Amino acid sequence: LAEVFRLRLPVIGSLFIIALGLPGNWVLLAGTLGAIALSPNAALTWTTALLFIALCVLAEIVEWLCGVFGSKRYGVSMAGVWGSIIGGFVGALVGGAVIPIVGAVPGGIAGTFLGAFGVELVRRGSRKEALRLGYGAFVARMIALIAKVSVTLAMAILGFFLLV
């Protein structure tokens, strides 16, 4: 029983980590590789590991495409996209410092909006337009996060049920 719990711990932990905006899918992959190495009798195989690697890469590509093209769909400039990326990162750091662990999520979300808003306000000078573009960057980030969490959740469910 202790071995089963130990092997499933990375699966559960990765879902928590991805919710914080951190690379939980890669942590899940590392846990899968560890489970394969530590428990040769586990139902997880190297084929599963290769599938998880492909899913991790797919999740990163989907997240990037959602962020860039979703923001562009709202008319956010490339500078605004970079502002949202940097703002999201800084927001997660500040939010995590203010409210350890859980503060990274709202901080990252707020930072995404504020980063795009600030850049677009400077570039365009219109507060109303900058608000609309900041909102667009926020929506794109949420779609990207949902896509990445979905892939990680699929990996977690598969890994959770395959572990012996």
PDB file of C-alpha atoms in Angstrom:
ATOM      1  CA  LEU A   1       0.000   0.000   0.000  1.00  0.00           C
ATOM      2  CA  ALA A   2       2.808   2.406   0.846  1.00  0.00           C
ATOM      3  CA  GLU A   3       4.451   1.751  -2.543  1.00  0.00           C
ATOM      4  CA  VAL A   4       1.201   2.408  -4.397  1.00  0.00           C
ATOM      5  CA  PHE A   5       0.732   5.698  -2.547  1.00  0.00           C
ATOM      6  CA  ARG A   6       4.374   6.677  -3.161  1.00  0.00           C
ATOM      7  CA  LEU A   7       3.995   6.015  -6.875  1.00  0.00           C
ATOM      8  CA  ARG A   8       0.731   7.955  -7.124  1.00  0.00           C
ATOM      9  CA  LEU A   9       2.042  10.948  -5.176  1.00  0.00           C
ATOM     10  CA  PRO A  10       3.661  12.579  -8.262  1.00  0.00           C
ATOM     11  CA  VAL A  11       0.350  12.228 -10.103  1.00  0.00           C
ATOM     12  CA  ILE A  12      -1.575  14.037  -7.370  1.00  0.00           C
ATOM     13  CA  GLY A  13       1.204  16.590  -6.857  1.00  0.00           C
ATOM     14  CA  SER A  14       1.384  17.446 -10.557  1.00  0.00           C
ATOM     15  CA  LEU A  15      -2.268  18.490 -10.614  1.00  0.00           C
ATOM     16  CA  PHE A  16      -1.626  20.820  -7.691  1.00  0.00           C
ATOM     17  CA  ILE A  17       1.505  22.210  -9.352  1.00  0.00           C
ATOM     18  CA  ILE A  18      -0.192  22.867 -12.700  1.00  0.00           C
ATOM     19  CA  ALA A  19      -2.952  24.771 -10.901  1.00  0.00           C
ATOM     20  CA  LEU A  20      -0.260  27.134  -9.637  1.00  0.00           C
ATOM     21  CA  GLY A  21       0.846  27.836 -13.182  1.00  0.00           C
ATOM     22  CA  LEU A  22       4.002  25.756 -12.835  1.00  0.00           C
ATOM     23  CA  PRO A  23       5.100  22.960 -15.198  1.00  0.00           C
ATOM     24  CA  GLY A  24       3.098  20.174 -13.575  1.00  0.00           C
ATOM     25  CA  ASN A  25       2.987  18.127 -16.752  1.00  0.00           C
ATOM     26  CA  TRP A  26       6.789  17.878 -16.731  1.00  0.00           C
ATOM     27  CA  VAL A  27       6.751  16.968 -13.036  1.00  0.00           C
ATOM     28  CA  LEU A  28       4.209  14.281 -13.872  1.00  0.00           C
ATOM     29  CA  LEU A  29       6.492  13.009 -16.631  1.00  0.00           C
ATOM     30  CA  ALA A  30       9.425  12.902 -14.200  1.00  0.00           C
ATOM     31  CA  GLY A  31       7.235  11.021 -11.698  1.00  0.00           C
ATOM     32  CA  THR A  32       6.236   8.562 -14.401  1.00  0.00           C
ATOM     33  CA  LEU A  33       9.852   7.938 -15.327  1.00  0.00           C
ATOM     34  CA  GLY A  34      10.656   7.494 -11.627  1.00  0.00           C
ATOM     35  CA  ALA A  35       7.773   5.048 -11.203  1.00  0.00           C
ATOM     36  CA  ILE A  36       8.970   3.002 -14.163  1.00  0.00           C
ATOM     37  CA  ALA A  37      12.518   2.956 -12.814  1.00  0.00           C
ATOM     38  CA  LEU A  38      11.539   2.181  -9.205  1.00  0.00           C
ATOM     39  CA  SER A  39       8.819  -0.357  -9.880  1.00  0.00           C
ATOM     40  CA  PRO A  40       9.451  -2.591 -12.878  1.00  0.00           C
ATOM     41  CA  ASN A  41       6.190  -4.403 -12.105  1.00  0.00           C
ATOM     42  CA  ALA A  42       4.098  -1.249 -12.552  1.00  0.00           C
ATOM     43  CA  ALA A  43       1.732  -1.138 -15.495  1.00  0.00           C
ATOM     44  CA  LEU A  44       3.500   1.979 -16.739  1.00  0.00           C
ATOM     45  CA  THR A  45       5.881   1.208 -19.568  1.00  0.00           C
ATOM     46  CA  TRP A  46       8.412   3.096 -21.631  1.00  0.00           C
ATOM     47  CA  THR A  47       5.701   3.359 -24.289  1.00  0.00           C
ATOM     48  CA  THR A  48       3.595   5.226 -21.737  1.00  0.00           C
ATOM     49  CA  ALA A  49       6.570   7.465 -21.001  1.00  0.00           C
ATOM     50  CA  LEU A  50       6.978   8.262 -24.708  1.00  0.00           C
ATOM     51  CA  LEU A  51       3.267   9.052 -24.928  1.00  0.00           C
ATOM     52  CA  PHE A  52       3.615  11.372 -21.922  1.00  0.00           C
ATOM     53  CA  ILE A  53       6.607  13.112 -23.522  1.00  0.00           C
ATOM     54  CA  ALA A  54       4.540  13.702 -26.661  1.00  0.00           C
ATOM     55  CA  LEU A  55       1.640  15.004 -24.563  1.00  0.00           C
ATOM     56  CA  CYS A  56       3.960  17.362 -22.636  1.00  0.00           C
ATOM     57  CA  VAL A  57       5.317  18.796 -25.869  1.00  0.00           C
ATOM     58  CA  LEU A  58       1.786  19.066 -27.273  1.00  0.00           C
ATOM     59  CA  ALA A  59       0.606  20.882 -24.145  1.00  0.00           C
ATOM     60  CA  GLU A  60       3.449  23.404 -24.439  1.00  0.00           C
ATOM     61  CA  ILE A  61       2.708  24.014 -28.119  1.00  0.00           C
ATOM     62  CA  VAL A  62      -1.022  24.403 -27.484  1.00  0.00           C
ATOM     63  CA  GLU A  63      -0.384  26.769 -24.574  1.00  0.00           C
ATOM     64  CA  TRP A  64       1.928  28.905 -26.690  1.00  0.00           C
ATOM     65  CA  LEU A  65      -0.427  28.931 -29.693  1.00  0.00           C
ATOM     66  CA  CYS A  66      -3.421  29.852 -27.523  1.00  0.00           C
ATOM     67  CA  GLY A  67      -1.504  32.643 -25.850  1.00  0.00           C
ATOM     68  CA  VAL A  68      -0.084  34.172 -29.003  1.00  0.00           C
ATOM     69  CA  PHE A  69      -2.911  33.649 -31.465  1.00  0.00           C
ATOM     70  CA  GLY A  70      -5.633  34.241 -28.894  1.00  0.00           C
ATOM     71  CA  SER A  71      -4.065  37.561 -27.981  1.00  0.00           C
ATOM     72  CA  LYS A  72      -3.548  38.437 -31.647  1.00  0.00           C
ATOM     73  CA  ARG A  73      -7.216  37.664 -32.311  1.00  0.00           C
ATOM     74  CA  TYR A  74      -8.145  40.467 -29.926  1.00  0.00           C
ATOM     75  CA  GLY A  75      -5.640  42.739 -31.652  1.00  0.00           C
ATOM     76  CA  VAL A  76      -2.950  42.664 -28.982  1.00  0.00           C
ATOM     77  CA  SER A  77       0.397  43.685 -30.476  1.00  0.00           C
ATOM     78  CA  MET A  78       3.437  41.421 -30.204  1.00  0.00           C
ATOM     79  CA  ALA A  79       4.774  43.858 -27.610  1.00  0.00           C
ATOM     80  CA  GLY A  80       1.501  43.422 -25.695  1.00  0.00           C
ATOM     81  CA  VAL A  81       1.831  39.630 -25.923  1.00  0.00           C
ATOM     82  CA  TRP A  82       5.332  39.886 -24.432  1.00  0.00           C
ATOM     83  CA  GLY A  83       3.967  42.285 -21.813  1.00  0.00           C
ATOM     84  CA  SER A  84       1.339  39.704 -20.864  1.00  0.00           C
ATOM     85  CA  ILE A  85       3.935  36.909 -20.662  1.00  0.00           C
ATOM     86  CA  ILE A  86       6.329  38.950 -18.545  1.00  0.00           C
ATOM     87  CA  GLY A  87       3.470  40.380 -16.493  1.00  0.00           C
ATOM     88  CA  GLY A  88       2.125  36.892 -15.825  1.00  0.00           C
ATOM     89  CA  PHE A  89       5.520  35.692 -14.670  1.00  0.00           C
ATOM     90  CA  VAL A  90       6.120  38.713 -12.437  1.00  0.00           C
ATOM     91  CA  GLY A  91       2.560  38.522 -11.118  1.00  0.00           C
ATOM     92  CA  ALA A  92       3.001  34.867 -10.190  1.00  0.00           C
ATOM     93  CA  LEU A  93       6.233  35.674  -8.358  1.00  0.00           C
ATOM     94  CA  VAL A  94       4.736  38.619  -6.486  1.00  0.00           C
ATOM     95  CA  GLY A  95       1.478  36.791  -5.760  1.00  0.00           C
ATOM     96  CA  GLY A  96       3.391  33.786  -4.476  1.00  0.00           C
ATOM     97  CA  ALA A  97       5.507  36.024  -2.256  1.00  0.00           C
ATOM     98  CA  VAL A  98       2.470  37.796  -0.795  1.00  0.00           C
ATOM     99  CA  ILE A  99       0.369  34.653  -0.324  1.00  0.00           C
ATOM    100  CA  PRO A 100       2.702  31.652  -0.415  1.00  0.00           C
ATOM    101  CA  ILE A 101       1.774  28.825  -2.801  1.00  0.00           C
ATOM    102  CA  VAL A 102      -1.780  29.824  -3.767  1.00  0.00           C
ATOM    103  CA  GLY A 103      -1.034  33.488  -4.465  1.00  0.00           C
ATOM    104  CA  ALA A 104       0.813  32.585  -7.658  1.00  0.00           C
ATOM    105  CA  VAL A 105      -2.430  31.778  -9.482  1.00  0.00           C
ATOM    106  CA  PRO A 106      -4.275  35.083  -9.016  1.00  0.00           C
ATOM    107  CA  GLY A 107      -0.971  36.945  -9.266  1.00  0.00           C
ATOM    108  CA  GLY A 108      -0.188  35.347 -12.596  1.00  0.00           C
ATOM    109  CA  ILE A 109      -3.679  36.015 -13.920  1.00  0.00           C
ATOM    110  CA  ALA A 110      -3.622  39.650 -12.801  1.00  0.00           C
ATOM    111  CA  GLY A 111      -0.084  40.063 -14.124  1.00  0.00           C
ATOM    112  CA  THR A 112      -1.119  38.775 -17.546  1.00  0.00           C
ATOM    113  CA  PHE A 113      -3.840  41.393 -17.766  1.00  0.00           C
ATOM    114  CA  LEU A 114      -1.736  44.203 -16.308  1.00  0.00           C
ATOM    115  CA  GLY A 115       1.284  43.434 -18.500  1.00  0.00           C
ATOM    116  CA  ALA A 116      -0.736  43.598 -21.708  1.00  0.00           C
ATOM    117  CA  PHE A 117      -2.757  46.570 -20.472  1.00  0.00           C
ATOM    118  CA  GLY A 118       0.360  48.548 -19.519  1.00  0.00           C
ATOM    119  CA  VAL A 119       2.172  47.922 -22.793  1.00  0.00           C
ATOM    120  CA  GLU A 120      -0.886  48.687 -24.901  1.00  0.00           C
ATOM    121  CA  LEU A 121      -1.654  51.819 -22.879  1.00  0.00           C
ATOM    122  CA  VAL A 122       1.846  53.131 -23.574  1.00  0.00           C
ATOM    123  CA  ARG A 123       1.702  52.111 -27.251  1.00  0.00           C
ATOM    124  CA  ARG A 124      -1.809  53.309 -28.077  1.00  0.00           C
ATOM    125  CA  GLY A 125      -2.523  55.938 -25.445  1.00  0.00           C
ATOM    126  CA  SER A 126      -6.180  54.944 -25.192  1.00  0.00           C
ATOM    127  CA  ARG A 127      -7.233  53.557 -21.845  1.00  0.00           C
ATOM    128  CA  LYS A 128     -10.407  52.039 -23.272  1.00  0.00           C
ATOM    129  CA  GLU A 129      -8.485  50.256 -26.044  1.00  0.00           C
ATOM    130  CA  ALA A 130      -5.784  49.103 -23.597  1.00  0.00           C
ATOM    131  CA  LEU A 131      -8.467  47.651 -21.289  1.00  0.00           C
ATOM    132  CA  ARG A 132     -10.007  45.738 -24.193  1.00  0.00           C
ATOM    133  CA  LEU A 133      -6.605  44.400 -25.260  1.00  0.00           C
ATOM    134  CA  GLY A 134      -5.653  43.506 -21.682  1.00  0.00           C
ATOM    135  CA  TYR A 135      -8.907  41.604 -21.416  1.00  0.00           C
ATOM    136  CA  GLY A 136      -8.068  39.805 -24.698  1.00  0.00           C
ATOM    137  CA  ALA A 137      -4.686  38.742 -23.342  1.00  0.00           C
ATOM    138  CA  PHE A 138      -6.407  37.557 -20.145  1.00  0.00           C
ATOM    139  CA  VAL A 139      -8.938  35.452 -22.098  1.00  0.00           C
ATOM    140  CA  ALA A 140      -6.187  33.957 -24.257  1.00  0.00           C
ATOM    141  CA  ARG A 141      -4.203  33.049 -21.124  1.00  0.00           C
ATOM    142  CA  MET A 142      -7.238  31.365 -19.564  1.00  0.00           C
ATOM    143  CA  ILE A 143      -7.871  29.305 -22.715  1.00  0.00           C
ATOM    144  CA  ALA A 144      -4.198  28.319 -22.780  1.00  0.00           C
ATOM    145  CA  LEU A 145      -4.302  27.342 -19.102  1.00  0.00           C
ATOM    146  CA  ILE A 146      -7.455  25.266 -19.590  1.00  0.00           C
ATOM    147  CA  ALA A 147      -5.856  23.477 -22.555  1.00  0.00           C
ATOM    148  CA  LYS A 148      -2.675  22.723 -20.610  1.00  0.00           C
ATOM    149  CA  VAL A 149      -4.549  21.585 -17.505  1.00  0.00           C
ATOM    150  CA  SER A 150      -6.693  19.311 -19.691  1.00  0.00           C
ATOM    151  CA  VAL A 151      -3.647  17.585 -21.160  1.00  0.00           C
ATOM    152  CA  THR A 152      -2.065  17.249 -17.720  1.00  0.00           C
ATOM    153  CA  LEU A 153      -5.317  15.913 -16.287  1.00  0.00           C
ATOM    154  CA  ALA A 154      -5.470  13.300 -19.061  1.00  0.00           C
ATOM    155  CA  MET A 155      -1.902  12.281 -18.245  1.00  0.00           C
ATOM    156  CA  ALA A 156      -2.697  12.160 -14.536  1.00  0.00           C
ATOM    157  CA  ILE A 157      -5.783  10.018 -14.998  1.00  0.00           C
ATOM    158  CA  LEU A 158      -3.938   7.625 -17.274  1.00  0.00           C
ATOM    159  CA  GLY A 159      -0.959   7.457 -14.908  1.00  0.00           C
ATOM    160  CA  PHE A 160      -3.127   7.157 -11.800  1.00  0.00           C
ATOM    161  CA  PHE A 161      -5.072   4.183 -13.137  1.00  0.00           C
ATOM    162  CA  LEU A 162      -2.105   2.449 -14.713  1.00  0.00           C
ATOM    163  CA  LEU A 163      -0.067   2.397 -11.511  1.00  0.00           C
ATOM    164  CA  VAL A 164      -0.267  -0.868  -9.661  1.00  0.00           C
TER     165      VAL A 164
END
